[in-house]
PDB file of C-alpha atoms in Angstrom:
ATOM      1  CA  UNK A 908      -5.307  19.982   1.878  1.00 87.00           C
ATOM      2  CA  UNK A 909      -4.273  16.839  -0.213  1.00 88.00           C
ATOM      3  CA  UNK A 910      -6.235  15.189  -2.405  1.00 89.00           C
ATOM      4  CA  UNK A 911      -6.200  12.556  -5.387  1.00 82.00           C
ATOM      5  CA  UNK A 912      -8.420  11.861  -7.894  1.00 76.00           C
ATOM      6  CA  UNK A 913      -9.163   8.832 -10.269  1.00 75.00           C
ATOM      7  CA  UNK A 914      -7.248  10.658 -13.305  1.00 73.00           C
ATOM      8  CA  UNK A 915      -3.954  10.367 -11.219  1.00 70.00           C
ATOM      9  CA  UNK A 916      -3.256  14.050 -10.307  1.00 82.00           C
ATOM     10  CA  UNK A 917      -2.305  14.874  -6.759  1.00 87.00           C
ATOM     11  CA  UNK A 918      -4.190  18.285  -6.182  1.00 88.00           C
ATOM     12  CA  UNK A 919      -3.219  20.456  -3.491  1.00 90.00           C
ATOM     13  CA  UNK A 920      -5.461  22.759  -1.902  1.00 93.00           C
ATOM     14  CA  UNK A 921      -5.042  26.087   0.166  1.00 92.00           C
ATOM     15  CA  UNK A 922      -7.783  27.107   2.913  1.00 90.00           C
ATOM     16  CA  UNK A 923     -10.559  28.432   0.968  1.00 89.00           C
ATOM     17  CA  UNK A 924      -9.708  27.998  -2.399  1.00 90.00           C
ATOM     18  CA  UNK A 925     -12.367  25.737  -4.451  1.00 90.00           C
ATOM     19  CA  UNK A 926      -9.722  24.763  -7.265  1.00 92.00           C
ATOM     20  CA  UNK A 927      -6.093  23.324  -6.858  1.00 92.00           C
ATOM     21  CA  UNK A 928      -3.170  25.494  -6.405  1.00 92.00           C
ATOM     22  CA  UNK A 929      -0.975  22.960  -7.603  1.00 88.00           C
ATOM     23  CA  UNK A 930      -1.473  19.475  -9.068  1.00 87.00           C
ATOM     24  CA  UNK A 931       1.672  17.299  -8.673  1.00 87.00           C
ATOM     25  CA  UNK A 932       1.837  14.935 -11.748  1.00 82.00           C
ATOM     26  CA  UNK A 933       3.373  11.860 -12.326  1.00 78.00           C
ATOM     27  CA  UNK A 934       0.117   9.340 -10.913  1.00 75.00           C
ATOM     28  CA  UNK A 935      -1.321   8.390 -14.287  1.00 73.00           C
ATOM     29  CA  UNK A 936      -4.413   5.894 -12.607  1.00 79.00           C
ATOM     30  CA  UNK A 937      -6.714   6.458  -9.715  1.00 80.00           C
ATOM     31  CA  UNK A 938      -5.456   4.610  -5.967  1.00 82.00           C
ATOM     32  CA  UNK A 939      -6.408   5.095  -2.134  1.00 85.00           C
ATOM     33  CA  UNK A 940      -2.796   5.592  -1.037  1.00 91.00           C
ATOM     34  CA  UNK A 941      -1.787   9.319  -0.193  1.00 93.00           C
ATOM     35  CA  UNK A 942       0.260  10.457   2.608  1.00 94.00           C
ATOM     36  CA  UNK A 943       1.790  13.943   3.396  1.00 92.00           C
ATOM     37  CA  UNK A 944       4.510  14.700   6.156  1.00 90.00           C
ATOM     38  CA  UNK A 945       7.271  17.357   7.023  1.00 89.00           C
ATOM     39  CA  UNK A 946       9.291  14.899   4.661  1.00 90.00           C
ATOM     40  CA  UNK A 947       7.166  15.409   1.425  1.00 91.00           C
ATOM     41  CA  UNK A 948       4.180  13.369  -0.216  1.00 93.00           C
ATOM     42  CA  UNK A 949       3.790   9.875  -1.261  1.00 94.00           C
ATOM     43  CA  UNK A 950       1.244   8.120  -3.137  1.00 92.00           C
ATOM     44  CA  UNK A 951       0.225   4.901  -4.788  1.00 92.00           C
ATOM     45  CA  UNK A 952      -1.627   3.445  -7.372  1.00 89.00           C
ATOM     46  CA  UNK A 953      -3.841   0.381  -8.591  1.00 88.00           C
ATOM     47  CA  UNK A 954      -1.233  -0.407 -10.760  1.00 88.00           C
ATOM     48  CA  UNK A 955       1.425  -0.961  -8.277  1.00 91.00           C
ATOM     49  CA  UNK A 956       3.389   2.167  -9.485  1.00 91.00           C
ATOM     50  CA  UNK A 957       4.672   4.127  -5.950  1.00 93.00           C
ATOM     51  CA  UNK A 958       5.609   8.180  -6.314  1.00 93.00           C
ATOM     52  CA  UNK A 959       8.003  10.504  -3.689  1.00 94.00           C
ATOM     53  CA  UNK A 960       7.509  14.043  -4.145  1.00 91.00           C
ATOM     54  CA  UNK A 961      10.256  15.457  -1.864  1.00 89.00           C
ATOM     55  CA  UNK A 962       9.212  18.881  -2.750  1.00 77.00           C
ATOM     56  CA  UNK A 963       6.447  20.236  -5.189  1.00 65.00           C
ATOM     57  CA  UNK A 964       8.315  19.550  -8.667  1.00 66.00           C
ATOM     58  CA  UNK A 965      10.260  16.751  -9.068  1.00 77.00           C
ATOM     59  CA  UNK A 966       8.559  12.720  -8.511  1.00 86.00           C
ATOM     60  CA  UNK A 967      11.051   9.622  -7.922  1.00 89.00           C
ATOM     61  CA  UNK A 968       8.464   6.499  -8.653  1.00 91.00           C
ATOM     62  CA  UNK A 969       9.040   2.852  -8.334  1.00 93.00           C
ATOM     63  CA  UNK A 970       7.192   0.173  -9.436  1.00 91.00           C
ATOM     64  CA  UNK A 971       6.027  -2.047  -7.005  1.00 91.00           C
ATOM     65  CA  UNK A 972       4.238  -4.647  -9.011  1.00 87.00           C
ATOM     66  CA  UNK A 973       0.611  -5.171  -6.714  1.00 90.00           C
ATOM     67  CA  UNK A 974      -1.845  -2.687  -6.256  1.00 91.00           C
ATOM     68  CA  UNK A 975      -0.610  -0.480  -3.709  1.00 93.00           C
ATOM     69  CA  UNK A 976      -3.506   0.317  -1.055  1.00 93.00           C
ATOM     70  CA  UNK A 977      -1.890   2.104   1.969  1.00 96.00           C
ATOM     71  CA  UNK A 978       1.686   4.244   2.108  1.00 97.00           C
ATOM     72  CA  UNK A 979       3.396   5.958   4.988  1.00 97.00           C
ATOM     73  CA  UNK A 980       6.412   7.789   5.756  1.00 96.00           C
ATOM     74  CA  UNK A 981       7.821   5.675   8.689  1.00 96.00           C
ATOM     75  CA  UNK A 982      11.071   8.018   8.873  1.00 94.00           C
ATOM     76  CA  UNK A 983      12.815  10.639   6.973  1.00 92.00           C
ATOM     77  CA  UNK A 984      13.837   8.543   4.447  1.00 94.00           C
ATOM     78  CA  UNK A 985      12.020   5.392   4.737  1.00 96.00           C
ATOM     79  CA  UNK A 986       7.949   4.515   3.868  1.00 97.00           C
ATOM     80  CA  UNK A 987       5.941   1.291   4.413  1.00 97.00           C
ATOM     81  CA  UNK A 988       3.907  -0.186   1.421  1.00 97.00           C
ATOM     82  CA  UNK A 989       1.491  -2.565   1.785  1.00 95.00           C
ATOM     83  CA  UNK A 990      -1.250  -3.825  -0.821  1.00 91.00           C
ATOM     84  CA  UNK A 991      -2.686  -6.951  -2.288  1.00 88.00           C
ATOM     85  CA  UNK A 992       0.101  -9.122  -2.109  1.00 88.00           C
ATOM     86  CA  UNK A 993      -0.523  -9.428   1.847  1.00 88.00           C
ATOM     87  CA  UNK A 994       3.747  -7.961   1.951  1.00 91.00           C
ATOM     88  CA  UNK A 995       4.498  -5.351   4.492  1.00 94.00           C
ATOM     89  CA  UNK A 996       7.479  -3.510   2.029  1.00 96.00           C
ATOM     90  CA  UNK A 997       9.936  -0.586   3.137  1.00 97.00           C
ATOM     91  CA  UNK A 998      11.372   1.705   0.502  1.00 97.00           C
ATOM     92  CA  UNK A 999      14.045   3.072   1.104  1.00 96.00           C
ATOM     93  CA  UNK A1000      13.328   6.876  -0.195  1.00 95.00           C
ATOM     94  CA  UNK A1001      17.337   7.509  -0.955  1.00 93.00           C
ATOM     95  CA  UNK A1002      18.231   4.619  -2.616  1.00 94.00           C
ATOM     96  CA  UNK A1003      14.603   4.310  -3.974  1.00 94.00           C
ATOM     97  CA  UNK A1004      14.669   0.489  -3.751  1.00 95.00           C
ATOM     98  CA  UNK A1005      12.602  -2.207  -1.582  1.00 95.00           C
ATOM     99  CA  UNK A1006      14.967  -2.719   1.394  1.00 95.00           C
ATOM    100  CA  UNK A1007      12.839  -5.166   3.119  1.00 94.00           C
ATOM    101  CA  UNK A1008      10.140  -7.264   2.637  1.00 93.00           C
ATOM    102  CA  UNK A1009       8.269  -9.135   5.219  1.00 90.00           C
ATOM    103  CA  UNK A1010       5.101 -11.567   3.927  1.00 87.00           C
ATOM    104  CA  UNK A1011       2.128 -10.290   6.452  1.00 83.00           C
ATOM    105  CA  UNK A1012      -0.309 -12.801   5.502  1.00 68.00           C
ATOM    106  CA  UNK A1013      -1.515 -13.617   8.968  1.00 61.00           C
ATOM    107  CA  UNK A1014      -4.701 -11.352   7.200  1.00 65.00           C
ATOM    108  CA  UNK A1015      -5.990 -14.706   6.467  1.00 66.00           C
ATOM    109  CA  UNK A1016      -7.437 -12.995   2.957  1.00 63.00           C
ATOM    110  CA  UNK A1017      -4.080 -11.513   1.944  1.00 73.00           C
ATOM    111  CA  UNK A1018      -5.368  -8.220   1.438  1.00 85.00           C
ATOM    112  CA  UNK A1019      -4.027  -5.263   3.543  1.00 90.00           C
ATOM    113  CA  UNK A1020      -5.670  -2.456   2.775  1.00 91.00           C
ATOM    114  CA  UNK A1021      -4.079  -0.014   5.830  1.00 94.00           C
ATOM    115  CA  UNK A1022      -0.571   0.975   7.661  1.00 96.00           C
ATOM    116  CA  UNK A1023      -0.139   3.415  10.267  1.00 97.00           C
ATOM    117  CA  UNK A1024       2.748   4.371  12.189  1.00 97.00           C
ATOM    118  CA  UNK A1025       3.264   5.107  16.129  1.00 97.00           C
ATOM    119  CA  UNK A1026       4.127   8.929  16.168  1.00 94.00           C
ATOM    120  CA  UNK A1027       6.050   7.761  19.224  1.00 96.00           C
ATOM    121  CA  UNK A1028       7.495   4.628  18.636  1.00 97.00           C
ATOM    122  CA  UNK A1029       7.942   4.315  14.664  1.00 96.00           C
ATOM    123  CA  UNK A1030       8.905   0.497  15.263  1.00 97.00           C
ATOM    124  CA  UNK A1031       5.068  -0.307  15.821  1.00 98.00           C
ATOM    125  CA  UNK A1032       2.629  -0.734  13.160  1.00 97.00           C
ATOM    126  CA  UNK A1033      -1.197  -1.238  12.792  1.00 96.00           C
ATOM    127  CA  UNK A1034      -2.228  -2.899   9.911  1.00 95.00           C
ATOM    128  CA  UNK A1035      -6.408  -3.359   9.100  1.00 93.00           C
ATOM    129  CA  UNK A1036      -6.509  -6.391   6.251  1.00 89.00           C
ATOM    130  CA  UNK A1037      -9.871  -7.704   4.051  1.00 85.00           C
ATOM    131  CA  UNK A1038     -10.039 -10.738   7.243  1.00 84.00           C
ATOM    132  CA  UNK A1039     -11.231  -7.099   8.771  1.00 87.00           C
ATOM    133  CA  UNK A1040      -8.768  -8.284  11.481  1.00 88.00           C
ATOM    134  CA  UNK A1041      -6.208  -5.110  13.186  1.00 93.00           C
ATOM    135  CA  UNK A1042      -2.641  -6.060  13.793  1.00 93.00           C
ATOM    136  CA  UNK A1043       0.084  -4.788  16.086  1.00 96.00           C
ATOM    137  CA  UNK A1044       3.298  -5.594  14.293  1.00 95.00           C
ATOM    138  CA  UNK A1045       7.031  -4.678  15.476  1.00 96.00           C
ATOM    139  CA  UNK A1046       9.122  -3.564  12.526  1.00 94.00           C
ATOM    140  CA  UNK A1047      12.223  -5.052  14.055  1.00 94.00           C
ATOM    141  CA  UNK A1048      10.450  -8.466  14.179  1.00 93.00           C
ATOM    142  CA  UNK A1049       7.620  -8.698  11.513  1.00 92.00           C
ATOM    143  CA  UNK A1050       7.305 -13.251  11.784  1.00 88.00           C
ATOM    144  CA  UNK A1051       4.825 -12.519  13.634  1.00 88.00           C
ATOM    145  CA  UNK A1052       2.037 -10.198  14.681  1.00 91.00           C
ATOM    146  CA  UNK A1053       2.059  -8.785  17.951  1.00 94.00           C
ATOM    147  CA  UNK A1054      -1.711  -8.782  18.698  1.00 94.00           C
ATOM    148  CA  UNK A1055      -4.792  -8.695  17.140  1.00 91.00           C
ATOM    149  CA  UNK A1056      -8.316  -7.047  17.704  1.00 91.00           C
TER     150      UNK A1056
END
């Protein structure tokens, strides 16, 4: 289990153990954003600060400047940000730099406070914004959305 807590700490957690095993550092304020693959575990803060632990010691960070509320690996070494600047943004993991940038502000509010990816098609997105609106978005063509519920 993966968990995060207000402090910053990421703590992981093994069936049946109360306390951490391990606490990955590096998050120094609290944040919703946590996600955990094959590829390793990503995180993000209210201060706009992203972290990549490919493995359980070392943390590659990059500051995204808005308050990062959703992160998820959408390939090996790619994740999509989003946050309070109503951007959809795509690190790039290797080069650990914004590769693309697409302004998602069809959320009427600007807010996006969610991103999942297809398991089966990692070119389709949902994103759930503070217009409470869900979007269908195609990575390959983010101008527009593709539907919304």
């Amino acid at each position: 289990i993966c968990a995060r807590t207000d402090e910053g700490p990421i703590c992981l957690f093994s069936e049946g153990n109360e306390f951490p095993v391990h606490l990955l550092e590096g998050n120094l304020n609290g944040g919703f954003a946590l996600e955990w693959s094959s590829f390793g575990i990503l995180s993000g803060d209210f201060n706009g600060n992203a972290f990549y632990w490919p493995d359980n010691s070392k943390v590659q960070t990059l500051n995204y400047g808005s308050n990062i509320e959703d992160i998820k690996i959408v390939e090996k070494d790619l994740a999509v940000i989003v946050g309070d600047n109503g951007f959809m943004s795509f690190w790039d993991l290797r080069t650990n730099s914004i590769v693309y940038q697409a302004d998602i502000s069809g959320h009427e509010k600007r807010e996006v406070y969610s991103v999942s990816v297809n398991p089966s098609q990692n070119q389709l997105l949902l994103t759930g914004g503070e217009d409470e609106a869900v979007k269908i978005w195609d990575r390959r063509n983010l101008s527009a959305q593709l539907h919304k519920f």
